[in-house]
Amino acid sequence: MNIVVLGAGAWGTALAVSAARHADANRSVTLWARDARQAADLQQHRENRRYLDGVAVPAEVQIATGSLHSGLALLNDADLVIVATPMAGLRDMLTLLADLRAPVAWLCKGFEAPAAHASGLLGHEVRAQVAPDLLAGVLSGPSFALEVALGQPTALVAASEHAGVRDTLVAAFHSPTLRVYANDDIVGVEVGGAVKNVLAIATGLCDGLGLGMNARAALITRGLAEMTRLGLALGAKAETFMGLSGLGDLVLTATGDLSRNRKVGQLLAQGMNLQQAVDSLGHVAEGVYSARTVAQRARSLGVDMPITDAVVALLDGRLQPAQAVALLMGRDPKDELL
């Protein structure tokens, strides 16, 4: 199997490293970097010194660069292509790959920023617009790139409406340290991956204000209810949100010290403004960019998402950290199951 990973950020590099760690004569792994200088640095040092400093990139990972628009041979020879770009780059990449015969899967989690062509879409909705004939899916679940790259135990979900795509993803990445489950509910898997980033900002805010673990548990639990309501309104299955891409990814992102979205909430609680918090990360925190779109999609569907709304108000500067928490805690009583 020839696996091509497009994008040499932290997650793309980690997945390439994991796949190569268990490669045999029948598997090849290529990591493509958009920036030729980054590709040269990866080749020379066998480390992604910008995103995964100190993690060795095995010799089995081939490094590539160059214009994909010119038709690199590596795409024509691929059995599986992984798009490891931020959500903002997914549309252009899927447009480029629209005629590819090999299965394609993306790693990004979030909603596309609203634009003239659409009002904030999930990855599978973008694919339906620009590459309707592409055999595609998403690889998601609770996973920090660093831990995957180090070979620490991780479980992921391969989601697609196409059984062949799910099977290919499992065959490509399932290993003694990376367990890959198949799921045909791509809507639920993508909603979980998108909304958990927004909720992690809220829990980071809670932690940054020192409100305690009771408050954190409440936010995670009520956040899961919000996530599920939005997913069901979009056609997802309820049970998906009790799995890896729902509850699992939410717990990890809301509590883990490696979570960039949680860190944003913590920094806002400490008095930074949003720009300062984002600049200090050095990486993309998708929740910052998708929070407004999550809230917009929810409103258009008549779905109540008070935690998400409070995060948006916080990010927009309409609420201060303590005010956001007071707003949530001061809501009228209601039945827990509503």
XYZ file of C-alpha atoms in Angstrom:
338
model
C 0.000 0.000 0.000
C 1.343 3.418 -0.990
C 0.242 6.049 1.552
C 0.689 9.742 0.770
C 0.220 12.348 3.513
C -0.305 15.880 2.202
C 0.771 18.360 4.847
C 3.773 18.235 7.160
C 2.288 19.829 10.242
C 2.233 18.062 13.593
C -0.641 15.684 12.858
C 0.363 14.830 9.307
C 3.914 14.112 10.416
C 2.750 12.047 13.385
C 0.502 9.880 11.243
C 3.260 9.322 8.687
C 5.668 8.356 11.460
C 3.139 5.955 12.965
C 2.384 4.307 9.619
C 6.078 3.934 8.782
C 6.919 2.500 12.188
C 5.068 -0.675 11.267
C 5.722 -0.611 7.526
C 6.858 -3.652 5.625
C 7.950 -4.351 2.067
C 4.365 -3.933 0.890
C 3.844 -0.453 2.363
C 5.422 2.887 1.547
C 4.779 6.225 3.262
C 5.384 9.634 1.674
C 5.084 12.916 3.565
C 4.572 15.934 1.322
C 5.489 19.405 2.578
C 4.209 22.510 0.804
C 7.286 24.503 1.834
C 10.433 23.304 0.036
C 12.617 24.616 2.855
C 10.678 22.599 5.402
C 10.990 19.520 3.213
C 14.760 19.996 2.980
C 14.999 20.436 6.740
C 12.945 17.284 7.311
C 15.176 15.360 4.938
C 18.384 16.608 6.515
C 17.513 16.307 10.192
C 14.817 13.596 10.044
C 12.777 15.666 12.503
C 9.925 18.113 12.110
C 11.714 20.733 14.150
C 8.881 23.258 13.920
C 5.937 21.076 14.922
C 7.321 17.896 16.524
C 10.771 18.823 17.680
C 12.747 15.862 19.021
C 10.606 13.157 17.385
C 12.570 11.094 14.890
C 11.078 10.702 11.407
C 12.041 7.177 10.286
C 14.021 6.664 7.119
C 11.024 4.727 5.804
C 9.131 8.041 5.464
C 9.917 9.528 2.078
C 9.908 13.335 2.006
C 8.406 15.105 -1.018
C 7.628 18.665 -2.048
C 6.726 20.556 -5.202
C 3.537 21.708 -6.869
C 0.667 19.261 -6.643
C -1.055 21.147 -9.458
C 1.607 19.920 -11.870
C 0.571 16.318 -11.198
C 3.196 14.738 -9.020
C 3.631 11.038 -9.736
C 3.188 10.269 -6.055
C -0.551 11.038 -6.327
C -1.019 8.814 -9.346
C 0.711 5.925 -7.586
C -1.075 6.390 -4.251
C -3.415 3.786 -2.769
C -4.504 6.219 -0.056
C -4.138 9.998 0.231
C -4.381 11.756 3.587
C -5.108 15.497 3.639
C -3.390 16.927 6.704
C -4.142 20.623 6.250
C -6.107 22.956 8.521
C -9.815 23.228 7.748
C -9.174 26.417 5.790
C -7.158 24.475 3.222
C -9.489 21.504 2.762
C -11.653 22.937 -0.042
C -8.688 23.725 -2.309
C -7.086 20.358 -1.626
C -10.249 18.360 -2.331
C -10.826 20.375 -5.500
C -7.344 19.394 -6.629
C -7.934 15.723 -5.801
C -11.467 15.524 -7.211
C -10.595 13.124 -10.027
C -8.312 10.885 -7.980
C -9.239 7.215 -8.012
C -7.562 6.388 -4.705
C -9.461 6.923 -1.433
C -8.892 10.272 0.284
C -9.318 11.094 3.972
C -8.805 14.324 5.878
C -7.600 14.908 9.432
C -8.870 18.442 10.087
C -11.687 19.008 12.558
C -14.030 21.942 12.376
C -16.443 23.912 10.243
C -15.261 25.786 7.178
C -15.436 29.552 7.612
C -18.573 30.992 5.984
C -17.992 32.361 2.476
C -19.898 33.311 -0.634
C -20.160 29.671 -1.720
C -21.587 28.304 1.533
C -22.452 29.136 5.140
C -19.892 27.123 7.067
C -19.649 23.465 6.149
C -18.227 20.289 7.644
C -15.598 18.407 5.664
C -17.990 15.914 4.090
C -20.227 18.790 2.992
C -17.266 20.525 1.345
C -16.403 17.269 -0.426
C -19.977 16.958 -1.701
C -19.682 20.405 -3.289
C -16.257 20.218 -4.929
C -15.520 16.493 -5.361
C -18.827 14.592 -5.354
C -17.363 11.483 -7.002
C -14.356 11.216 -4.683
C -14.201 8.165 -2.419
C -13.512 9.955 0.839
C -13.773 10.004 4.610
C -12.280 11.368 7.785
C -9.850 10.027 10.367
C -10.772 11.448 13.757
C -10.893 10.707 17.475
C -9.054 11.571 20.701
C -5.454 12.034 19.657
C -2.609 14.407 20.375
C -0.093 14.329 17.537
C 2.904 14.100 19.858
C 1.618 10.964 21.579
C 0.823 9.286 18.248
C 4.306 10.122 16.968
C 5.862 8.657 20.125
C 3.919 5.438 19.709
C 1.766 5.855 22.794
C -1.537 3.907 22.729
C -4.249 5.734 20.791
C -7.652 4.872 19.304
C -9.101 6.598 16.242
C -12.239 6.419 14.119
C -12.245 5.951 10.343
C -15.548 7.389 9.155
C -16.973 7.263 5.662
C -20.170 6.347 3.850
C -17.991 4.079 1.702
C -17.030 0.740 3.264
C -13.957 0.544 1.027
C -12.606 3.819 2.415
C -13.135 2.678 5.986
C -11.390 -0.635 5.275
C -8.460 1.099 3.593
C -7.943 3.461 6.529
C -8.030 0.601 9.012
C -5.556 -1.410 6.926
C -3.241 1.580 6.560
C -3.009 2.725 10.166
C -4.184 0.006 12.553
C -1.160 -1.186 14.526
C -0.142 -2.430 17.991
C -0.125 1.190 19.219
C -2.857 2.729 17.060
C -6.282 1.093 17.086
C -8.616 2.220 14.298
C -12.379 1.648 14.507
C -14.702 1.968 11.515
C -17.882 4.063 11.580
C -20.323 4.884 8.782
C -21.693 7.964 10.586
C -19.408 10.595 9.086
C -21.835 13.362 10.103
C -21.636 12.471 13.794
C -17.879 11.937 13.726
C -17.313 15.340 12.108
C -19.721 17.180 14.407
C -17.932 15.708 17.419
C -14.532 16.707 16.076
C -15.692 20.249 15.358
C -17.699 21.096 18.455
C -15.273 19.641 21.002
C -12.737 22.332 20.059
C -15.201 25.074 20.988
C -16.134 23.369 24.252
C -12.454 22.960 25.137
C -12.076 26.746 25.110
C -14.855 26.898 27.719
C -13.223 24.287 29.957
C -9.866 26.019 29.577
C -11.525 29.211 30.742
C -12.968 27.347 33.717
C -9.561 25.909 34.613
C -7.812 29.247 34.091
C -10.194 30.904 36.526
C -9.546 28.169 39.083
C -13.202 27.168 39.349
C -12.437 23.554 40.201
C -13.075 20.099 38.833
C -16.806 20.155 39.623
C -17.236 23.052 37.201
C -15.086 21.309 34.597
C -17.160 18.126 34.830
C -20.374 20.124 34.475
C -19.107 21.915 31.377
C -17.956 18.700 29.725
C -21.240 16.941 30.426
C -23.465 19.790 29.302
C -21.155 20.367 26.358
C -21.682 16.777 25.271
C -25.439 17.441 25.347
C -24.957 20.484 23.092
C -22.798 18.512 20.691
C -25.368 15.725 20.498
C -28.278 18.105 19.868
C -26.473 19.705 16.941
C -25.422 16.343 15.543
C -28.938 14.930 15.644
C -30.262 18.032 13.900
C -27.729 17.451 11.111
C -28.669 13.785 10.752
C -26.089 12.046 12.942
C -26.645 8.981 15.106
C -26.959 9.579 18.853
C -24.650 6.664 19.748
C -21.744 8.226 17.852
C -21.461 10.923 20.507
C -20.862 8.344 23.231
C -17.888 7.023 21.259
C -14.338 8.056 20.494
C -15.130 11.007 18.247
C -17.708 12.401 20.664
C -17.168 11.848 24.375
C -13.618 10.562 23.891
C -12.333 13.518 21.896
C -14.206 15.987 24.092
C -12.646 14.654 27.302
C -9.160 14.684 25.797
C -9.373 18.166 24.321
C -11.118 19.665 27.334
C -8.686 18.293 29.922
C -5.341 17.551 28.231
C -2.379 19.851 28.721
C -1.454 19.448 25.028
C -4.820 20.860 23.910
C -4.382 24.150 22.039
C -8.064 25.040 22.340
C -8.059 24.502 26.099
C -4.912 26.650 26.261
C -6.720 29.509 24.532
C -9.357 29.485 27.264
C -6.700 29.436 29.953
C -4.839 32.368 28.419
C -8.030 34.411 28.102
C -8.754 33.719 31.760
C -5.282 35.015 32.599
C -6.016 38.361 30.953
C -4.650 37.960 27.426
C -6.727 39.201 24.544
C -7.636 36.777 21.773
C -4.862 37.853 19.386
C -2.228 37.505 22.083
C -3.525 34.062 23.020
C -3.540 32.817 19.414
C -0.109 34.274 18.646
C 1.397 32.569 21.690
C 0.382 29.095 20.481
C 2.393 28.866 17.282
C -0.214 26.373 15.995
C -3.805 26.560 14.772
C -6.552 26.306 17.401
C -9.543 25.354 15.249
C -12.091 26.202 17.941
C -11.248 29.893 17.627
C -12.149 29.871 13.950
C -15.123 27.516 14.027
C -16.959 28.732 17.160
C -18.985 31.355 15.316
C -19.889 28.917 12.567
C -21.005 26.295 15.091
C -23.244 28.897 16.710
C -24.621 30.015 13.328
C -25.416 26.467 12.198
C -27.101 25.789 15.535
C -29.257 28.919 15.300
C -30.284 28.089 11.725
C -31.475 24.675 12.952
C -33.123 25.969 16.114
C -30.625 24.147 18.346
C -29.860 25.612 21.784
C -26.086 25.757 22.480
C -25.523 28.123 25.417
C -21.897 27.121 26.099
C -20.990 27.696 22.462
C -22.797 31.048 22.491
C -20.864 32.118 25.593
C -17.563 31.140 23.961
C -18.422 33.200 20.882
C -19.282 36.216 23.038
C -15.982 35.764 24.875
C -13.975 35.519 21.643
C -15.759 38.567 20.216
C -14.944 40.583 23.350
C -18.590 41.023 24.305
C -18.050 39.152 27.574
C -15.169 39.027 29.999
C -14.122 35.587 31.319
C -15.915 35.894 34.662
C -19.024 37.226 32.931
C -19.127 34.234 30.588
C -19.102 31.831 33.510
C -21.712 33.871 35.388
C -23.940 33.833 32.308
C -23.846 30.034 32.102
C -24.343 29.453 35.828
C -27.156 31.988 35.990
C -29.358 30.299 33.402
C -32.880 29.293 34.424
C -33.354 25.738 35.763
C -34.364 23.056 33.264
C -34.734 19.322 32.914
C -31.301 17.705 32.489
C -32.412 15.635 29.507
C -33.585 18.648 27.492
